[in-house]
Short mmCIF file of C-alpha atoms and ligand atoms in Angstrom, two decimals:
data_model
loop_
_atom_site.label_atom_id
_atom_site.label_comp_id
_atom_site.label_asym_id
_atom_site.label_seq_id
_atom_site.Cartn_x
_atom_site.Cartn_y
_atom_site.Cartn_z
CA UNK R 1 28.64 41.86 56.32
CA UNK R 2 25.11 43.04 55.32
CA UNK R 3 22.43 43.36 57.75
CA UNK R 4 19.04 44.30 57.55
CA UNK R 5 16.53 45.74 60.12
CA UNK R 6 13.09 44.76 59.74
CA UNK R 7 10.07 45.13 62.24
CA UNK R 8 6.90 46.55 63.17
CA UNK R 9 8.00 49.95 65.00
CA UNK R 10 7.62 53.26 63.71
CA UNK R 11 10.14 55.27 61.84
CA UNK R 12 11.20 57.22 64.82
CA UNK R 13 11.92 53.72 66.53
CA UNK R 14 13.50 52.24 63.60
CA UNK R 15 15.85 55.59 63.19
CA UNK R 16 16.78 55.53 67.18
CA UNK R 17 17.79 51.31 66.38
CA UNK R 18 19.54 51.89 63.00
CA UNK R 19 21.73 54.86 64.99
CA UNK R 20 22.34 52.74 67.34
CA UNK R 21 23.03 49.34 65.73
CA UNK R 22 25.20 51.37 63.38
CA UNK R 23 27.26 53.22 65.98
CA UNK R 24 27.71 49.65 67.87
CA UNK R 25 28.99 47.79 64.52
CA UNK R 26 30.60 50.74 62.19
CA UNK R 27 32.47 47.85 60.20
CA UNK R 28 28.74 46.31 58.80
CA UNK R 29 26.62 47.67 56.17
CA UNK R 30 22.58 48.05 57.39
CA UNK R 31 19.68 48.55 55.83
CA UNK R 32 16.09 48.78 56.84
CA UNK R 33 13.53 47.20 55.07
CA UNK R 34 11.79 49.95 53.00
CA UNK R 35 14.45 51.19 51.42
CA UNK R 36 16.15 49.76 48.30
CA UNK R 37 18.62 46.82 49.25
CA UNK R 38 20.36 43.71 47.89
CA UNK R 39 18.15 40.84 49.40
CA UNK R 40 20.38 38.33 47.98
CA UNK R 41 23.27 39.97 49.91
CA UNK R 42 21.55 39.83 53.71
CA UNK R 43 23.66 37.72 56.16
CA UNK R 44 22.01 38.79 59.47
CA UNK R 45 18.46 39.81 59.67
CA UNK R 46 18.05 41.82 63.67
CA UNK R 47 13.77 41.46 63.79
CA UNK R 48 11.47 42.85 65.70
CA UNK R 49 8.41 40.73 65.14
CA UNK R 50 8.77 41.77 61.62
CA UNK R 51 5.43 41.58 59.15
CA UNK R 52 4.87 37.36 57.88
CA UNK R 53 6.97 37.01 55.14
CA UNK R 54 9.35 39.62 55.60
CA UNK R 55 12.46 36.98 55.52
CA UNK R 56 11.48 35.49 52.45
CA UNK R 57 13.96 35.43 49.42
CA UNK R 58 17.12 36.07 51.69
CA UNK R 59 19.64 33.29 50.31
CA UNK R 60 22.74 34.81 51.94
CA UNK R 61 21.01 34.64 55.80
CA UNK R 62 22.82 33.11 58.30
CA UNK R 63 21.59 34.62 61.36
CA UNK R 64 17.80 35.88 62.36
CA UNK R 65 18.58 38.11 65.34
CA UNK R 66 15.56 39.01 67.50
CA UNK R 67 15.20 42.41 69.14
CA UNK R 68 12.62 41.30 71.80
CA UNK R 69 13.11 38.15 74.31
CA UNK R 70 9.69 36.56 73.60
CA UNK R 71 10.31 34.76 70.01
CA UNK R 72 6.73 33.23 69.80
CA UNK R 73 5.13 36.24 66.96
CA UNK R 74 8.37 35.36 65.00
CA UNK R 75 7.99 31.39 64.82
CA UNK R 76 4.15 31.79 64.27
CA UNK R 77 5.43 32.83 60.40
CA UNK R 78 5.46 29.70 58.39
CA UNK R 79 7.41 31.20 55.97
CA UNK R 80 10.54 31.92 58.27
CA UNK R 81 13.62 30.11 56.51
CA UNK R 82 13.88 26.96 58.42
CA UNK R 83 17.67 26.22 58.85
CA UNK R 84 19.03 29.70 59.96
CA UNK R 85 19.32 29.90 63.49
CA UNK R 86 17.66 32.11 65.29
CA UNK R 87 18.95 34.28 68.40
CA UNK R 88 16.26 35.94 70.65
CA UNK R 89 17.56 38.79 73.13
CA UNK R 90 18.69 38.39 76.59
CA UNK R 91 20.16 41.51 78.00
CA UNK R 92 21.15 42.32 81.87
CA UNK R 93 18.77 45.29 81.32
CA UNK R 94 15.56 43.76 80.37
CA UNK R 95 15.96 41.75 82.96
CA UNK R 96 16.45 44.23 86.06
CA UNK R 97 13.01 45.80 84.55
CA UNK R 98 11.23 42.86 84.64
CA UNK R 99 12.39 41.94 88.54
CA UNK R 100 11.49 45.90 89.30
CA UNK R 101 7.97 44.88 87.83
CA UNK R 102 7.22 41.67 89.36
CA UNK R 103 8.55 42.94 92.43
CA UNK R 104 6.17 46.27 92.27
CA UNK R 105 3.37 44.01 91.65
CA UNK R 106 4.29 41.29 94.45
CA UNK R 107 4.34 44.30 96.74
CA UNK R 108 1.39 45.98 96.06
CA UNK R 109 -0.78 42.68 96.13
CA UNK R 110 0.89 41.87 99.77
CA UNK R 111 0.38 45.22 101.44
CA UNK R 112 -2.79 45.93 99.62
CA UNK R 113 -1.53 49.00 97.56
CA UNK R 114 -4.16 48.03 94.96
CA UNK R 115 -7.11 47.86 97.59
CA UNK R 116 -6.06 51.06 99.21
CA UNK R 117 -6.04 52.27 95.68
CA UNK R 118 -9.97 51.54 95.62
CA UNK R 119 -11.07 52.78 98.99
CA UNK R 120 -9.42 56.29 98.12
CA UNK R 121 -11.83 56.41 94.81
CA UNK R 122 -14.79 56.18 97.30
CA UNK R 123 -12.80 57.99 100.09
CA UNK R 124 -12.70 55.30 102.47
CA UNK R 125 -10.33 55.79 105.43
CA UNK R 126 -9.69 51.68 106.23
CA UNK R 127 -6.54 49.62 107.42
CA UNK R 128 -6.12 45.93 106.43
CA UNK R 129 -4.29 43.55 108.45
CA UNK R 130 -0.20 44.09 107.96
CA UNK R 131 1.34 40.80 106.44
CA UNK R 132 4.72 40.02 106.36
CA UNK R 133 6.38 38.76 103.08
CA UNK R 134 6.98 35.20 104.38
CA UNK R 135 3.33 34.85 104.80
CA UNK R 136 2.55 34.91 100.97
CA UNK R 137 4.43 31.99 99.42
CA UNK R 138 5.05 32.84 95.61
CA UNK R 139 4.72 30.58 92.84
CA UNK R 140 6.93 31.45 89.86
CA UNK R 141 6.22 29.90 86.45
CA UNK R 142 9.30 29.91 84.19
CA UNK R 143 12.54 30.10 85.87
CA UNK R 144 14.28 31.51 82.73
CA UNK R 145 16.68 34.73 82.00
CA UNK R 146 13.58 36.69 82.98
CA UNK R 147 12.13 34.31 86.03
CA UNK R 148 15.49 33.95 87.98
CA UNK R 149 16.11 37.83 87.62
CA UNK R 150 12.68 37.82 89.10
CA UNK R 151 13.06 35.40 91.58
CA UNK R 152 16.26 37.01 93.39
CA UNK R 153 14.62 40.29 93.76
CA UNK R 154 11.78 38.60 95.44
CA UNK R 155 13.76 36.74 97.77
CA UNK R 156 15.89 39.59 98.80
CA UNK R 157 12.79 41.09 99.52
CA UNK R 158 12.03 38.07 102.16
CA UNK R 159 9.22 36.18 99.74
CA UNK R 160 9.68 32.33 99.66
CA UNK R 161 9.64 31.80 96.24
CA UNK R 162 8.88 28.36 94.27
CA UNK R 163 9.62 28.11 90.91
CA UNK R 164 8.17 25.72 88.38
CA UNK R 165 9.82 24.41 84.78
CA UNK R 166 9.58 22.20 81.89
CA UNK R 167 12.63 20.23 82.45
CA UNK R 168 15.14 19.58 85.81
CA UNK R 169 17.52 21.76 84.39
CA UNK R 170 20.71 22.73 86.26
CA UNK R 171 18.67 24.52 89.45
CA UNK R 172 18.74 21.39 91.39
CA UNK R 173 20.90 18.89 91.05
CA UNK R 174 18.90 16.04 92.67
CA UNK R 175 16.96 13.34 90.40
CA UNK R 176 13.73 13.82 91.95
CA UNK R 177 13.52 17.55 91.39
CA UNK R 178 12.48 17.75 95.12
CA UNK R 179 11.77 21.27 96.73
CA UNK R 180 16.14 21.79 96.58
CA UNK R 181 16.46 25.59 97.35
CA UNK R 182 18.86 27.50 95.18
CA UNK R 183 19.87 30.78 96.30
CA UNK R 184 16.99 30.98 98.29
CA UNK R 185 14.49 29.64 95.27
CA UNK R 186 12.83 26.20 95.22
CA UNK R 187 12.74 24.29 92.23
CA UNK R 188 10.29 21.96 90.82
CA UNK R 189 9.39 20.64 87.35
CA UNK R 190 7.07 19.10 85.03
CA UNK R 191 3.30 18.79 84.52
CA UNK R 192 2.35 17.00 87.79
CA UNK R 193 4.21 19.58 90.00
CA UNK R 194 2.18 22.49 88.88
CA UNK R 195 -0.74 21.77 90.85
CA UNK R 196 0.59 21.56 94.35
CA UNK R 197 2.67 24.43 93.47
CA UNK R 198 -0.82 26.39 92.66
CA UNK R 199 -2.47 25.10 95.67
CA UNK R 200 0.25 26.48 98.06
CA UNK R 201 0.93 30.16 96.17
CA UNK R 202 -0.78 32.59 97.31
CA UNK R 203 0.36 34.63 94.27
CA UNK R 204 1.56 33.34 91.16
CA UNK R 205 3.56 35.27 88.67
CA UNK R 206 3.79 33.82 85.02
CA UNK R 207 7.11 33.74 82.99
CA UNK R 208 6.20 31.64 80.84
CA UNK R 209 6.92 31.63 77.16
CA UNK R 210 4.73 30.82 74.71
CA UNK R 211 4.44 27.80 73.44
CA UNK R 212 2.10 25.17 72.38
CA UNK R 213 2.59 23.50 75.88
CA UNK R 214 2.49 26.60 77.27
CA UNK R 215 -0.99 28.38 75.56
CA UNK R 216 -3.76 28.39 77.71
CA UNK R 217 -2.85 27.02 80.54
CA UNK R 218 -3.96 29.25 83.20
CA UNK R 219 -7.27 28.21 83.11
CA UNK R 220 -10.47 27.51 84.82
CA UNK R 221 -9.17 24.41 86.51
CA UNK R 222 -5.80 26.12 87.68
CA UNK R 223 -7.67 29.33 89.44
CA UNK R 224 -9.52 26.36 90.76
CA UNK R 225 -6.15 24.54 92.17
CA UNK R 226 -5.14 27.79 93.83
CA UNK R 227 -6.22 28.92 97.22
CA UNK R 228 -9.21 31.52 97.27
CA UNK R 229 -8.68 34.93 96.90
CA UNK R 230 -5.09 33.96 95.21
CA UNK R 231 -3.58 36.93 92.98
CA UNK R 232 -2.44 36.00 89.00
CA UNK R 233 0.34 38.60 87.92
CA UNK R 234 0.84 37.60 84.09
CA UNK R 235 4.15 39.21 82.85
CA UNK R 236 4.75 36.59 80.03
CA UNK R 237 2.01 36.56 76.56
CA UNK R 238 -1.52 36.94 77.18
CA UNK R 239 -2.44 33.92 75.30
CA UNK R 240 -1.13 31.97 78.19
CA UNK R 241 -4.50 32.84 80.16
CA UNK R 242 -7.90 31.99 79.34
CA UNK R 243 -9.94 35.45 79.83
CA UNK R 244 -13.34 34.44 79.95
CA UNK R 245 -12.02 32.01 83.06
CA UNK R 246 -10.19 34.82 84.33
CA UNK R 247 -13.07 36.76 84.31
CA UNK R 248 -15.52 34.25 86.34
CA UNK R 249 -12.99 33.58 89.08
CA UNK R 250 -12.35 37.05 89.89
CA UNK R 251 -16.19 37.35 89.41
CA UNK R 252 -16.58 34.65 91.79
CA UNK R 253 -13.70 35.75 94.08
CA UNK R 254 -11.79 32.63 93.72
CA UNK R 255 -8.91 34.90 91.83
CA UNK R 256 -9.01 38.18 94.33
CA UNK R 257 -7.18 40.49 92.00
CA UNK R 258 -5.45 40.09 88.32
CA UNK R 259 -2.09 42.07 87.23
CA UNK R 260 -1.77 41.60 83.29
CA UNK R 261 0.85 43.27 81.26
CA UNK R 262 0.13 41.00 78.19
CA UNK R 263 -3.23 40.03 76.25
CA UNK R 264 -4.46 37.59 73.94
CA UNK R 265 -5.32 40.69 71.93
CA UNK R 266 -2.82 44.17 71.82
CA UNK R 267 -3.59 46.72 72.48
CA UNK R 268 -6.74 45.58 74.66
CA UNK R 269 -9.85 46.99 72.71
CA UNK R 270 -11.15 50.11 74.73
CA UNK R 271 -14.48 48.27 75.51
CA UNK R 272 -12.49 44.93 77.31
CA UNK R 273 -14.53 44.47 80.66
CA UNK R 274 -10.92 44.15 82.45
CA UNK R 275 -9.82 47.97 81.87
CA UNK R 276 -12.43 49.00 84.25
CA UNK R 277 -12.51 45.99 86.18
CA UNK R 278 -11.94 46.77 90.54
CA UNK R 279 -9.42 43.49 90.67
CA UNK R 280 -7.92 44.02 87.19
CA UNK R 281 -4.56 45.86 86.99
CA UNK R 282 -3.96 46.65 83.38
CA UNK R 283 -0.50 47.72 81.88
CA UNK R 284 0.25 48.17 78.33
CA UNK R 285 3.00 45.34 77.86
CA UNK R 286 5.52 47.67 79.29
CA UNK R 287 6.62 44.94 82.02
CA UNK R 288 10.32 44.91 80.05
CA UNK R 289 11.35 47.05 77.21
CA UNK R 290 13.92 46.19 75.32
CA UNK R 291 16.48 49.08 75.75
CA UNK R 292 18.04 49.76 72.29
CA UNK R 293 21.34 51.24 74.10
CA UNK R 294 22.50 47.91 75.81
CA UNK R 295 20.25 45.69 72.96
CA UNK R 296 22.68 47.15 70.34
CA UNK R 297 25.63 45.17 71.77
CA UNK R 298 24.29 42.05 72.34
CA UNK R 299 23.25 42.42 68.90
CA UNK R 300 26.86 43.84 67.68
CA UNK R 301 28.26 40.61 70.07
CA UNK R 302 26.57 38.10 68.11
CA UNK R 303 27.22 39.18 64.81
CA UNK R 304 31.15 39.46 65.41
CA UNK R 305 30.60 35.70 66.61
CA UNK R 306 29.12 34.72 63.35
CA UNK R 307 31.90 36.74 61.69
CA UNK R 308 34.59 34.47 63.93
CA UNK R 309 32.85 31.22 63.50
CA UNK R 310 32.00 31.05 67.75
CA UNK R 311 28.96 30.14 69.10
CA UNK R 312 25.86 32.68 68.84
CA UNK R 313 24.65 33.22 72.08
CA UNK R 314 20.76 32.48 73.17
CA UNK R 315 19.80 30.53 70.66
CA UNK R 316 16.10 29.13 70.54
CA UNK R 317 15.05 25.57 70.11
CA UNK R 318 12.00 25.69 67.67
CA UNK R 319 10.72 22.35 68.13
CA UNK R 320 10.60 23.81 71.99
CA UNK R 321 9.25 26.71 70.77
CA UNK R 322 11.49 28.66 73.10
P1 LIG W 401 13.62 31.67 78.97
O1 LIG W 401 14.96 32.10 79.45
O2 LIG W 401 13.52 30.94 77.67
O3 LIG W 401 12.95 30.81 80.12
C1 LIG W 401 11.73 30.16 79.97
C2 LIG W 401 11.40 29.40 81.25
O4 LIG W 401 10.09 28.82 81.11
C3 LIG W 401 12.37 28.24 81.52
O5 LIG W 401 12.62 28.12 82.89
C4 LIG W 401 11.58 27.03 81.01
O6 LIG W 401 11.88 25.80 81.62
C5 LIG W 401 10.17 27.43 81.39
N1 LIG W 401 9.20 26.66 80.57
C6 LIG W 401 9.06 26.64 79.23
N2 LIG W 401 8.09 25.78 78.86
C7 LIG W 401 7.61 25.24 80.02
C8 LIG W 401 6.60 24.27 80.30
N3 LIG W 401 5.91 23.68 79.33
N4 LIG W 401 6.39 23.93 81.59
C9 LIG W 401 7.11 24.50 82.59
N5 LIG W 401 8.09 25.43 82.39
C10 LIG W 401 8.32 25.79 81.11
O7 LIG W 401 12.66 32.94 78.81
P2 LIG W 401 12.81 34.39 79.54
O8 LIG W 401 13.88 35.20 78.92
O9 LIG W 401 12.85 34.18 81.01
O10 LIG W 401 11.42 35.04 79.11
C11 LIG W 401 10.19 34.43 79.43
C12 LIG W 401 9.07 35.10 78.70
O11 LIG W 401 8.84 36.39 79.23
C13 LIG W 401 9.32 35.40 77.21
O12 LIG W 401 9.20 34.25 76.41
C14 LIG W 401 8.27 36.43 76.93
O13 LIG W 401 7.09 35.79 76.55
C15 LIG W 401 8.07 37.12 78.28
N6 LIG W 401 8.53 38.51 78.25
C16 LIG W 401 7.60 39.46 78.52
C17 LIG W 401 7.98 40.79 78.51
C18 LIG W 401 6.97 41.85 78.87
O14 LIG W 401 7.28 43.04 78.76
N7 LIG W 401 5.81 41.49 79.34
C19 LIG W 401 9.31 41.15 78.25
C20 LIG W 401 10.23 40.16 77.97
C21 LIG W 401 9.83 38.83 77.99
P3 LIG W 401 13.33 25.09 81.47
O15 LIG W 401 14.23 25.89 82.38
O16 LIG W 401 13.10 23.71 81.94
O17 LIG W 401 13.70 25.22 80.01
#
């Protein structure tokens, strides 16, 4: 079968994946995109939010394989071949990284890590109050491969975690989508049950993917909902906050302090007010990496299933967008 790897990375990137893709499927032939290839020939395209257009004039593809979990760079190119499937990555791996981040942030908002961080610039020898983890109820939106990963690490930890979702989904069986707990998680769903959930998080940690339902909804009137001084830790696509709302409630102290991985705009210009920002925690989307060593064999996985006729594994919906 011929595959070809396309995406923006550099060539040192795109050597380190070809090694690896190749050593995890020896019995495939693939190419990367600037060098001289067969398009008509291409069965499986593996993309890593590859340049609009870059799919175009593949008759042979079956498969569009993405490298990175979020899918919603890839669907925003209107020229993507409609009927091939598309398979986004979920990997153990990516994960555990993203539970060891939202638990590193979770922690350092309760026991004021991030405060204690900004007395020592001025020197200032002060305690705060010691709060226990059941004290800062935790409101998780998205409860997907990445949220429930998420979710269990918090719990172990002793938060009480909520967790919000489109649909009912299989976390709790009952009809009503009441407050069932899950291994230690409770579950509700739906527009109307994000605004209590707001109003009773002291921290809420975002999930999300993004999607039309899903852009710009942590707004004005959300910081709003939630109770002042509330922390925002956004872990899922920056467009999913509206900055200039962000920016008045933590101006106004309604939002006490801000972790953001992700921004509407990447990297974050050097002059954007929240890099120097006191309740702004800035990280380069680094939340979860994609490792290439485990990626390569999910990768090799489904390709052999497209070679046996099987079902491809994490498949996206795009009319859901996810
Ligand atoms: P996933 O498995 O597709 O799960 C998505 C979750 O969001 C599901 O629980 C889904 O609800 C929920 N959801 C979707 N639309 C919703 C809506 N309108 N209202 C309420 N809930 C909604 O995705 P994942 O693997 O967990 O990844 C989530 C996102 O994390 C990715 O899309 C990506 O943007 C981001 N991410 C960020 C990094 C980083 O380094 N910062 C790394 C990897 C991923 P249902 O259960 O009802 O479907």
């Amino acid at each position: 079968m011929n595959l070809l790897l396309t995406g923006s990375f550099d060539a040192t990137e795109r050597d380190r994946w070809r090694a690896l893709l190749t050593q995890a499927m020896p019995q495939h032939h693939l190419v990367v995109a600037d060098e001289l290839f067969d398009r008509t020939r291409v069965s499986v395209a593996i993309v890593a939010n590859p340049p609009p257009g870059s799919l175009r004039g593949l008759p042979a593809l079956r498969l569009i394989q993405s490298l990175w979990a979020g899918v919603d760079r890839l669907l925003a190119d209107d020229t993507l071949p409609r009927d091939v499937p598309i398979a986004r990555m979920v990997d153990p791996a990516l994960a555990t990284a993203m539970a060891e981040t939202a638990l590193w942030a979770v922690l350092s908002l309760h026991r004021g890590f991030f405060v204690y961080q900004r007395q020592q610039r001025k020197a200032v020898w002060r305690e705060l109050p010691q709060r226990r983890a059941e004290d800062l109820p935790i409101g998780l939106l998205g409860l997907g491969h990445m949220g429930r990963a998420c979710a269990a690490a918090l719990v172990r930890q002793g938060y009480r975690v909520t967790a919000w979702t489109r649909a009912e989904g299989e976390y709790d069986g009952r009809p009503d989508g009441g407050r069932e707990r899950r291994d230690g998680v409770a579950h509700v769903h739906g527009p109307d049950a994000l605004w209590p959930l707001l109003a009773s998080s002291s921290i809420i940690v975002n999930l999300l993917p993004l999607t039309p339902d899903t852009r710009g909804l942590l707004d004005a009137r959300c910081f709003k909902a939630m109770p002042r001084g509330a922390a925002v830790v956004n872990l899922g696509r920056g467009a999913h906050v509206v900055e200039a709302d962000l920016r008045a409630a933590l101006g106004s102290g309604q939002i006490g302090h801000a972790v953001l991985d992700v921004f509407e705009h990447e990297p974050l210009d050097a002059g954007h007010p929240f890099w120097r920002h006191p309740h702004v925690t800035v990280l380069p989307h680094v939340a979860a990496l994609t490792d290439p060593r485990s990626a390569a064999a999910v990768v090799a996985a489904n390709v052999q299933a497209l070679v046996d006729g099987t079902p491809i594994a994490h498949l996206i919906d795009r009319t859901r967008g996810y």
